[in-house]
Coordinates of C-alpha atoms in Angstrom, one line a residue:
M781 CA 0.7 -12.3 -34.6
P782 CA -0.6 -16.7 -34.2
P783 CA -3.3 -18.2 -33.6
M784 CA -1.7 -19.4 -30.6
A785 CA -1.3 -16.3 -29.2
R786 CA -4.1 -14.3 -30.2
S787 CA -6.1 -17.5 -28.5
F788 CA -3.7 -16.3 -25.3
A789 CA -3.9 -12.7 -25.3
H790 CA -8.1 -12.8 -25.3
N791 CA -7.8 -15.6 -23.1
T792 CA -5.6 -14.1 -20.8
L793 CA -7.9 -10.9 -21.1
L794 CA -11.2 -12.1 -19.9
G795 CA -9.4 -13.7 -16.8
F796 CA -9.1 -11.4 -15.6
T797 CA -12.1 -9.8 -16.5
A798 CA -14.3 -12.3 -14.9
G799 CA -10.7 -12.5 -11.6
A800 CA -11.5 -8.6 -11.6
V801 CA -15.2 -7.9 -10.6
V802 CA -15.1 -10.9 -8.8
A803 CA -11.8 -9.6 -6.2
L804 CA -14.2 -6.2 -6.7
A805 CA -17.3 -7.6 -4.8
G806 CA -15.5 -9.2 -2.6
F807 CA -13.5 -6.1 -1.5
T808 CA -16.2 -3.6 -1.2
G809 CA -18.2 -6.1 0.2
N810 CA -15.4 -6.8 3.1
A811 CA -15.2 -3.3 3.7
I812 CA -19.0 -3.1 4.1
T813 CA -18.6 -6.2 5.9
A814 CA -16.3 -4.3 8.3
R815 CA -18.0 -1.3 9.2
L816 CA -21.4 -3.2 10.4
L817 CA -20.0 -5.7 12.3
G818 CA -17.2 -4.4 14.3
P819 CA -13.6 -5.9 15.6
D820 CA -15.7 -7.8 17.4
K821 CA -18.2 -10.0 14.8
L822 CA -15.3 -9.4 12.1
G823 CA -13.5 -11.2 14.2
V824 CA -15.8 -13.6 14.7
F825 CA -16.6 -13.8 10.4
A826 CA -13.3 -14.0 9.6
Y827 CA -12.6 -16.9 11.8
V828 CA -15.1 -18.9 10.2
V829 CA -14.4 -17.7 6.8
W830 CA -10.8 -19.0 7.1
C831 CA -12.4 -22.8 8.8
V832 CA -14.3 -22.6 5.7
T833 CA -11.3 -21.9 3.3
I834 CA -9.3 -25.0 5.3
G835 CA -11.7 -27.0 4.4
T836 CA -12.5 -26.5 1.0
M837 CA -8.5 -26.9 0.0
I838 CA -8.0 -30.4 1.7
A839 CA -11.1 -31.8 0.1
S840 CA -10.6 -29.8 -2.9
L841 CA -8.2 -33.3 -3.7
G842 CA -5.9 -31.3 -5.9
I843 CA -9.0 -31.4 -8.5
G844 CA -8.8 -28.5 -10.2
I845 CA -5.4 -27.8 -10.8
V846 CA -5.8 -32.0 -12.5
Q847 CA -8.6 -29.9 -14.3
Q848 CA -6.1 -26.5 -15.4
R849 CA -2.4 -29.0 -16.3
F850 CA -3.8 -32.5 -17.8
I851 CA -7.3 -31.2 -20.1
P852 CA -5.4 -28.1 -22.3
R853 CA -2.0 -31.4 -22.5
L854 CA -4.0 -33.9 -23.1
I855 CA -6.1 -32.0 -25.8
A856 CA -3.0 -30.2 -27.5
E857 CA -1.8 -34.3 -27.9
G858 CA -4.9 -34.9 -29.8
R859 CA -6.8 -37.2 -27.2
A860 CA -9.4 -35.4 -26.7
D861 CA -11.5 -38.9 -25.7
A862 CA -8.9 -39.3 -23.0
A863 CA -10.0 -35.1 -21.4
E864 CA -13.3 -35.5 -21.5
G865 CA -13.1 -39.6 -19.5
L866 CA -10.8 -37.3 -17.8
I867 CA -14.0 -34.5 -16.4
G868 CA -16.1 -37.2 -15.8
T869 CA -13.7 -39.1 -12.7
T870 CA -13.1 -36.4 -11.2
T871 CA -17.2 -34.5 -11.0
R872 CA -18.2 -38.3 -9.7
L873 CA -15.0 -37.9 -7.2
A874 CA -15.1 -34.0 -5.8
M875 CA -19.0 -34.6 -5.3
L876 CA -18.0 -37.5 -2.6
A877 CA -15.0 -35.0 -1.3
A878 CA -17.5 -32.3 -0.4
T879 CA -19.7 -34.3 1.5
L880 CA -17.8 -35.5 3.9
G881 CA -15.8 -32.5 4.7
A882 CA -19.1 -30.4 4.9
V883 CA -20.1 -33.1 7.4
V884 CA -15.8 -32.9 9.4
L885 CA -16.3 -28.4 8.8
C886 CA -19.5 -29.2 10.5
L887 CA -18.5 -31.3 13.4
F888 CA -15.3 -29.0 13.7
L889 CA -17.0 -25.9 14.0
E890 CA -19.8 -27.7 16.5
W891 CA -16.9 -28.0 18.8
P892 CA -13.1 -27.9 18.4
G893 CA -13.6 -24.5 16.9
S894 CA -16.2 -23.6 19.3
T895 CA -13.8 -21.7 21.5
A896 CA -13.6 -18.2 18.3
T897 CA -18.6 -18.4 17.9
Q898 CA -18.2 -19.1 22.3
G899 CA -20.1 -15.2 22.5
L900 CA -22.5 -15.7 20.1
S901 CA -26.2 -17.2 21.0
S902 CA -27.1 -21.0 20.9
T903 CA -29.7 -20.2 17.5
S904 CA -27.2 -17.6 16.5
R905 CA -23.8 -20.0 16.5
H906 CA -25.9 -22.7 14.5
V907 CA -27.7 -20.7 12.0
V908 CA -24.0 -19.5 11.0
I909 CA -22.4 -23.1 11.3
A910 CA -25.3 -23.7 9.0
F911 CA -24.4 -21.2 6.4
A912 CA -20.4 -22.4 7.0
V913 CA -21.3 -25.7 5.7
G914 CA -23.9 -24.5 2.7
W915 CA -21.0 -22.2 1.5
F916 CA -18.3 -24.9 1.8
I917 CA -20.9 -27.4 -1.0
C918 CA -21.5 -24.7 -2.7
W919 CA -18.1 -23.7 -3.1
R920 CA -16.5 -26.9 -3.9
M921 CA -19.7 -28.0 -6.3
A922 CA -18.5 -24.0 -8.0
D923 CA -15.5 -24.6 -8.5
V924 CA -15.0 -27.9 -10.4
Y925 CA -17.2 -25.8 -13.1
L926 CA -14.9 -23.1 -12.7
F927 CA -11.7 -25.0 -12.9
Y928 CA -13.1 -27.4 -15.5
L929 CA -13.5 -24.2 -17.7
R930 CA -10.3 -23.2 -18.0
G931 CA -9.1 -26.0 -18.1
E932 CA -10.9 -26.3 -21.7
Q933 CA -9.6 -22.3 -22.0
R934 CA -13.7 -21.2 -22.3
F935 CA -13.0 -17.8 -20.8
G936 CA -16.4 -16.2 -22.3
E937 CA -18.3 -18.3 -20.5
L938 CA -16.4 -17.9 -17.1
A939 CA -16.2 -14.1 -16.9
R940 CA -19.6 -14.0 -17.5
L941 CA -20.4 -16.7 -14.9
S942 CA -18.2 -14.7 -13.0
G943 CA -19.4 -10.7 -13.6
V944 CA -23.5 -11.9 -12.4
S945 CA -22.0 -13.5 -9.3
A946 CA -20.0 -10.9 -8.4
V947 CA -22.6 -8.7 -8.2
L948 CA -25.2 -11.7 -6.2
K949 CA -22.4 -11.5 -3.5
L950 CA -21.9 -8.4 -3.5
T951 CA -25.1 -7.4 -2.6
V952 CA -26.7 -10.2 -1.0
T953 CA -23.3 -9.5 1.7
A954 CA -23.7 -6.3 2.5
L955 CA -27.7 -6.2 2.4
G956 CA -27.7 -10.0 5.1
A957 CA -24.6 -7.6 7.8
W958 CA -26.9 -5.1 7.9
L959 CA -30.1 -7.2 8.8
F960 CA -28.6 -10.8 10.0
G961 CA -25.1 -10.2 11.1
I962 CA -22.7 -12.7 10.6
A963 CA -25.0 -15.1 9.4
G964 CA -26.2 -12.9 6.2
A965 CA -22.7 -11.7 5.2
L966 CA -22.0 -15.5 4.8
A967 CA -25.0 -16.0 2.7
G968 CA -23.8 -13.7 -0.1
Y969 CA -20.4 -15.8 -0.6
I970 CA -23.6 -18.6 -0.5
A971 CA -25.4 -16.7 -3.0
A972 CA -21.4 -16.5 -5.3
N973 CA -21.6 -19.6 -5.8
L974 CA -25.2 -21.0 -7.0
L975 CA -24.5 -20.9 -10.7
P976 CA -21.7 -21.8 -11.6
T977 CA -23.1 -24.7 -8.7
A978 CA -25.9 -25.4 -10.3
R979 CA -23.7 -26.2 -14.1
M980 CA -21.9 -28.4 -12.6
F981 CA -24.7 -30.6 -12.8
R982 CA -24.2 -30.8 -16.4
L983 CA -20.8 -32.6 -15.6
L984 CA -22.1 -36.0 -14.7
R985 CA -23.5 -36.5 -18.0
I986 CA -19.3 -36.9 -19.1
K987 CA -19.2 -40.9 -18.6
P988 CA -15.1 -41.7 -15.9
H989 CA -12.7 -43.1 -17.8
L990 CA -9.2 -43.5 -17.4
D991 CA -6.7 -45.1 -18.5
E992 CA -4.4 -47.0 -16.0
E993 CA -0.9 -45.5 -17.9
L994 CA -2.8 -41.5 -17.0
R995 CA -4.6 -43.0 -14.0
R996 CA -0.9 -43.4 -12.2
E997 CA -0.3 -40.1 -13.7
V998 CA -3.3 -38.1 -12.7
T999 CA -3.0 -39.6 -8.7
S1000 CA 0.6 -38.7 -8.1
F1001 CA 0.5 -35.2 -9.1
A1002 CA -2.8 -35.3 -7.7
L1003 CA -1.6 -35.9 -4.1
A1004 CA 1.6 -33.7 -4.4
S1005 CA -0.6 -30.6 -5.6
W1006 CA -3.3 -31.2 -2.9
V1007 CA -0.8 -31.6 0.1
T1008 CA 1.3 -28.0 -1.3
A1009 CA -1.9 -26.8 -1.6
V1010 CA -2.9 -27.8 1.7
I1011 CA 0.0 -26.4 3.4
G1012 CA 0.4 -23.5 1.3
G1013 CA -3.3 -22.4 1.7
L1014 CA -1.9 -22.8 5.6
V1015 CA 0.7 -20.2 4.3
F1016 CA -0.3 -17.7 2.3
G1017 CA -3.8 -17.7 3.8
R1018 CA -4.5 -16.5 7.2
T1019 CA -2.9 -19.3 9.7
E1020 CA -2.1 -15.8 12.1
I1021 CA -5.6 -15.3 13.0
V1022 CA -6.0 -19.2 15.3
F1023 CA -2.7 -17.3 17.4
L1024 CA -4.7 -14.1 17.2
Q1025 CA -7.0 -16.0 18.9
H1026 CA -5.9 -17.7 21.3
Y1027 CA -3.0 -15.1 22.5
T1028 CA -5.0 -12.3 21.4
G1029 CA -8.7 -12.6 21.1
I1030 CA -11.6 -12.3 18.5
G1031 CA -10.8 -9.0 18.0
A1032 CA -7.8 -8.3 17.4
V1033 CA -8.8 -11.0 14.7
G1034 CA -11.0 -8.7 13.4
M1035 CA -7.9 -5.7 13.2
F1036 CA -6.1 -8.7 11.2
T1037 CA -8.4 -9.4 9.1
A1038 CA -9.3 -5.5 8.0
A1039 CA -5.6 -5.2 7.1
A1040 CA -5.2 -8.4 5.1
T1041 CA -8.0 -7.0 3.2
V1042 CA -6.0 -4.5 2.2
V1043 CA -3.7 -6.5 1.5
E1044 CA -5.8 -8.6 -0.7
A1045 CA -6.7 -5.4 -2.7
A1046 CA -3.0 -4.1 -4.0
V1047 CA -1.6 -8.0 -5.0
Q1048 CA -5.3 -9.9 -6.4
L1049 CA -5.8 -7.7 -9.5
P1050 CA -2.7 -8.5 -11.0
P1051 CA -1.8 -12.1 -10.3
L1052 CA -5.7 -12.6 -12.7
L1053 CA -3.9 -12.1 -15.6
L1054 CA -1.9 -15.5 -15.4
S1055 CA -5.2 -16.8 -15.4
A1056 CA -4.5 -18.4 -18.5
L1057 CA -1.0 -19.5 -17.8
L1058 CA -1.5 -22.5 -16.3
P1059 CA -3.1 -23.8 -19.0
R1060 CA -0.7 -22.2 -21.2
F1061 CA 2.1 -23.6 -19.6
S1062 CA 1.2 -26.6 -19.2
E1063 CA 0.2 -26.8 -23.1
Q1064 CA 3.8 -25.6 -24.0
F1065 CA 5.1 -28.0 -22.2
G1066 CA 3.2 -30.7 -23.2
Q1067 CA 4.3 -29.7 -26.4
G1068 CA 7.9 -29.0 -26.0
A1069 CA 8.7 -25.7 -26.2
H1070 CA 11.2 -24.7 -23.4
D1071 CA 12.2 -21.4 -24.9
T1072 CA 9.3 -20.9 -25.9
L1073 CA 8.1 -21.2 -21.6
A1074 CA 11.0 -19.7 -20.7
S1075 CA 10.8 -16.3 -22.2
L1076 CA 6.6 -16.4 -21.6
Y1077 CA 8.1 -16.9 -17.9
R1078 CA 10.3 -14.4 -17.4
T1079 CA 8.7 -11.3 -19.6
L1080 CA 5.4 -12.3 -17.6
T1081 CA 6.7 -12.3 -14.1
A1082 CA 8.1 -8.6 -14.7
L1083 CA 4.8 -7.7 -16.2
M1084 CA 3.9 -8.6 -12.4
A1085 CA 6.3 -6.7 -10.8
M1086 CA 5.2 -3.9 -12.2
L1087 CA 2.1 -3.5 -12.0
I1088 CA 1.9 -5.2 -8.0
L1089 CA 5.4 -3.2 -6.7
P1090 CA 3.9 0.4 -7.2
L1091 CA 0.1 -0.9 -5.7
C1092 CA 1.8 -2.8 -2.3
L1093 CA 4.1 0.1 -1.8
G1094 CA 2.4 3.1 -2.6
F1095 CA -1.1 1.3 -0.9
A1096 CA 1.8 0.9 1.8
A1097 CA 2.3 4.3 1.6
V1098 CA -1.0 5.7 2.2
T1099 CA -2.9 3.4 4.9
P1100 CA -3.0 5.9 7.7
E1101 CA -5.5 7.5 5.6
L1102 CA -6.4 5.0 3.9
V1103 CA -7.6 2.1 6.9
P1104 CA -9.2 4.6 8.8
L1105 CA -11.4 5.8 5.6
L1106 CA -12.3 2.3 4.4
F1107 CA -13.1 0.5 7.8
G1108 CA -13.8 3.2 9.8
A1109 CA -11.5 5.0 13.0
E1110 CA -11.9 2.7 14.8
Y1111 CA -9.9 0.3 12.6
A1112 CA -6.4 2.0 14.2
D1113 CA -4.4 -0.5 15.4
A1114 CA -4.8 -2.3 11.8
V1115 CA -2.6 0.6 10.0
P1116 CA 1.1 -0.9 11.2
V1117 CA 0.1 -4.7 10.4
A1118 CA -0.9 -3.6 6.5
S1119 CA 1.9 -1.4 6.3
V1120 CA 3.7 -4.2 7.0
L1121 CA 1.8 -6.9 5.2
L1122 CA 1.7 -4.8 2.1
I1123 CA 5.7 -4.1 2.0
A1124 CA 6.1 -8.3 2.4
A1125 CA 4.2 -9.2 0.0
S1126 CA 4.8 -6.7 -2.6
I1127 CA 8.4 -9.9 -3.0
S1128 CA 5.4 -12.6 -2.2
S1129 CA 3.7 -12.3 -4.7
L1130 CA 6.2 -12.1 -7.4
G1131 CA 5.8 -16.1 -6.9
V1132 CA 2.9 -16.3 -8.4
T1133 CA 4.7 -16.7 -12.5
T1134 CA 7.3 -19.2 -10.3
F1135 CA 4.8 -21.4 -8.6
Y1136 CA 3.0 -22.2 -12.1
L1137 CA 6.6 -22.6 -13.8
L1138 CA 7.1 -25.2 -11.0
Q1139 CA 3.5 -27.1 -11.0
S1140 CA 3.0 -27.2 -15.1
I1141 CA 6.6 -28.9 -15.3
G1142 CA 5.7 -31.3 -12.9
R1143 CA 7.6 -30.2 -9.7
A1144 CA 5.6 -30.2 -6.8
G1145 CA 7.2 -32.3 -5.0
F1146 CA 9.0 -29.4 -4.6
L1147 CA 6.4 -27.4 -4.1
L1148 CA 5.5 -29.7 -1.5
I1149 CA 9.5 -29.3 0.3
S1150 CA 9.0 -25.4 -0.1
N1151 CA 5.4 -24.5 1.7
G1152 CA 6.5 -27.2 4.3
S1153 CA 9.3 -25.4 5.5
G1154 CA 7.1 -22.4 5.6
L1155 CA 4.6 -24.6 7.0
V1156 CA 6.6 -25.2 9.9
G1157 CA 8.4 -21.2 10.0
T1158 CA 4.2 -19.7 10.2
I1159 CA 3.6 -22.1 13.6
V1160 CA 7.6 -22.2 15.5
L1161 CA 6.9 -17.8 14.3
G1162 CA 3.1 -18.4 16.2
F1163 CA 3.9 -19.7 19.0
L1164 CA 7.4 -17.2 19.0
L1165 CA 6.0 -13.9 17.9
I1166 CA 2.1 -13.9 18.5
P1167 CA 2.1 -14.3 22.4
R1168 CA 5.1 -11.2 23.4
F1169 CA 3.5 -8.8 20.1
G1170 CA 0.7 -9.3 19.4
L1171 CA -0.8 -8.3 15.7
I1172 CA 2.3 -7.1 14.7
G1173 CA 4.0 -10.4 15.2
A1174 CA 1.4 -11.4 13.8
A1175 CA 1.6 -9.7 10.7
W1176 CA 5.9 -9.8 11.3
S1177 CA 5.3 -14.0 11.4
R1178 CA 3.6 -14.3 7.9
A1179 CA 5.5 -11.4 6.4
V1180 CA 9.3 -13.7 7.1
V1181 CA 7.5 -16.7 6.3
Q1182 CA 6.0 -16.2 2.5
V1183 CA 9.1 -14.2 1.7
S1184 CA 11.4 -17.0 2.3
V1185 CA 9.0 -19.8 1.0
V1186 CA 8.9 -17.0 -2.2
L1187 CA 12.7 -16.6 -2.2
I1188 CA 13.4 -20.7 -2.2
E1189 CA 11.2 -21.0 -4.9
T1190 CA 12.7 -18.3 -6.0
W1191 CA 15.9 -19.9 -6.5
Y1192 CA 15.3 -23.7 -7.0
V1193 CA 14.5 -22.6 -11.0
T1194 CA 16.9 -20.6 -11.5
K1195 CA 19.4 -23.1 -10.4
R1196 CA 17.5 -26.4 -10.6
V1197 CA 15.3 -25.6 -14.0
R1198 CA 17.6 -23.7 -15.4
I1199 CA 14.9 -20.6 -16.1
S1200 CA 16.1 -17.3 -14.5
P1201 CA 13.2 -14.3 -13.5
P1202 CA 14.2 -11.1 -15.2
Y1203 CA 16.8 -10.0 -11.9
R1204 CA 17.3 -6.3 -14.1
A1205 CA 14.8 -5.8 -14.4
L1206 CA 13.3 -6.3 -11.3
G1207 CA 16.0 -4.4 -9.7
L1208 CA 14.4 -0.6 -11.8
I1209 CA 11.1 -1.8 -11.5
A1210 CA 11.3 -1.4 -7.6
L1211 CA 12.9 1.1 -7.6
A1212 CA 10.5 3.5 -9.2
A1213 CA 8.5 1.5 -7.0
I1214 CA 10.0 3.2 -3.8
A1215 CA 10.8 6.5 -5.7
Q1216 CA 6.5 6.6 -5.9
G1217 CA 6.0 5.2 -1.8
A1218 CA 8.4 8.4 -1.1
V1219 CA 6.6 10.4 -2.2
A1220 CA 2.9 9.1 -2.2
Y1221 CA 3.6 8.8 1.9
G1222 CA 5.2 12.9 1.6
L1223 CA 2.3 13.9 0.5
T1224 CA 0.3 12.3 2.8
V1225 CA 1.7 13.1 6.1
F1226 CA 2.4 16.9 4.8
V1227 CA -0.7 16.9 3.2
G1228 CA -3.3 15.3 6.1
G1229 CA -6.4 13.6 6.8
A1230 CA -8.4 11.4 3.7
G1231 CA -8.1 14.7 1.7
S1232 CA -4.4 14.0 1.3
L1233 CA -5.3 10.8 -0.6
I1234 CA -6.4 13.1 -3.3
V1235 CA -2.7 14.5 -4.0
S1236 CA -0.7 11.9 -3.3
I1237 CA -1.9 9.3 -5.5
P1238 CA -2.2 10.9 -8.7
I1239 CA 1.7 12.5 -8.7
A1240 CA 3.1 9.1 -7.2
M1241 CA 1.6 7.6 -10.1
A1242 CA 2.9 10.4 -12.6
I1243 CA 6.4 9.2 -10.5
Y1244 CA 6.1 5.9 -11.1
L1245 CA 5.2 6.3 -14.8
L1246 CA 8.2 9.1 -15.1
A1247 CA 10.6 6.3 -13.6
I1248 CA 10.1 3.9 -15.7
R1249 CA 10.5 5.6 -18.6
L1250 CA 13.4 7.0 -17.3
L1251 CA 15.0 3.5 -16.7
G1252 CA 13.8 2.0 -20.0
V1253 CA 12.3 -1.1 -18.0
I1254 CA 9.8 -2.1 -20.8
P1255 CA 12.6 -2.4 -23.3
L1256 CA 14.3 -4.1 -20.8
V1257 CA 11.4 -6.3 -20.8
D1258 CA 10.8 -7.0 -24.0
P1259 CA 11.9 -4.4 -26.3
A1260 CA 9.4 -5.6 -28.8
L1261 CA 6.3 -5.5 -26.7
P1262 CA 5.0 -1.9 -26.6
D1263 CA 4.5 -3.0 -31.0
Q1264 CA 2.7 -6.7 -29.9
I1265 CA -0.2 -3.9 -28.0
I1266 CA -0.9 -1.8 -30.1
S1267 CA -1.2 -4.5 -33.3
R1268 CA -3.7 -6.1 -30.7
V1269 CA -5.6 -2.7 -29.4
P1270 CA -9.0 -2.2 -32.3
Q1271 CA -7.7 0.4 -35.1
R1272 CA -10.4 3.1 -33.7
I1273 CA -8.3 3.5 -30.7
R1274 CA -5.3 2.7 -32.0
P1275 CA -2.9 6.6 -31.6
L1276 CA -4.4 6.7 -28.1
A1277 CA -3.3 2.9 -27.3
V1278 CA 0.1 5.2 -29.4
R1279 CA 0.0 7.5 -26.9
A1280 CA -0.3 6.7 -23.7
L1281 CA 2.0 3.5 -24.2
R1282 CA 4.5 7.4 -24.7
L1283 CA 4.4 7.5 -21.4
L1284 CA 6.2 4.0 -20.7
S1285 CA 8.4 3.5 -23.3
P1286 CA 9.3 5.8 -26.4
P1287 CA 7.8 4.0 -29.9
S1288 CA 9.5 2.5 -32.3
A1289 CA 9.2 2.9 -36.4
E1290 CA 6.9 0.8 -36.4
S1291 CA 4.4 2.4 -34.0
A1292 CA 4.5 5.6 -34.6
G1293 CA 4.1 5.2 -37.8
A1294 CA 0.4 3.0 -37.5
A1295 CA 0.1 6.1 -35.1

């Protein structure tokens, strides 16, 4: 296997590990927080989290995307000094933006955003604001260092930092929410960012420098990427909670947050396999390897679908039992909302590879157009659907907008960039996922109760794996994929890998002989 391929596979595994522990800790912490706070206080917590999240995106100035795209490209071009100068420049700019952003966030939560926290006492409200601002600062500083690690493709250190940070977040969030309510839960988010924040200051030793040509290129890309990221954050975040809080009440925000948490549990892990993809795309683009880039895009899009579609449709099928089990019976109104969001996410989450591809080849301008259209749709449907239909209106608003944006971007990649997604493979994967979802739903209804999950989930998984094999999905995605996987696993577990892959695709003669 070429060294570059081995490096990409290794970085992908480490990037996935790093993100997986963070995602698992976040989901567990959110479920615990929801049970401890109840719908109303969870609504306040979710509103504050949304404000900090959007504030962080605004204060990012596109720096994280710049680091991921330009650092590996400059290194691949033999311009290590330019990469160092870029790191020094972006670090200082990030610190300035974080300082100004913290002031603006504090003022917003104190006045325009105070309607969401008006149920708290004056002292509690100011403590919550203080913790929110502290988290904002730590998050911005931590992101600078973590994106620097991704740009440098140092995924080993990223995985170690993420593991420790995840444990800190889960522990502090659970204890904090139990002992101190909303402010205590926010303390967990601060704890999760302390280690990378402390390490960020070592980047200040790097001298800032950008030559004029690189400065213009970086500034142009960063500006378009930054605006796109902010708009995308509003479109793909939880902007609907602003309308819910205004028209329906803070309790509805808590319900919507619980539903969105279930969706994130289904869609967060698979995209983490793409944590090394943007640097890899940028590297290939810098080397002019168009065919390799196109092949990588198609293969990873199909592999993403193989993970995301069964997760989303399977979760949607069992939400009547899953949501009360995770959050408690008082969150029953979140069940239909979660089902709608999960079905939509099964489509919209596949746009991650398309988004990375467009960023890596410098098409941030079109991303601005597609996400801008999504933002308009979010606002229009927010005013049209949420006042009339409440929670389910918010779900349909989010679903329609997010799916539409992904379809627009997919059309552009197909027609303008001339790189087509693997439509046939995606169709067959969808059929397999629908079959397992139907089985899971039927068993859940027939058996009933939380115990039905023990029966329905493993049977549905078996149905999905069988369908993938019978439909011949793996050979369609990449006939050499099973052999490539087998060649990369340690010799002592290779026979087990061969047997596992037989569940999905008959092994080739080469892999069978290796067993």
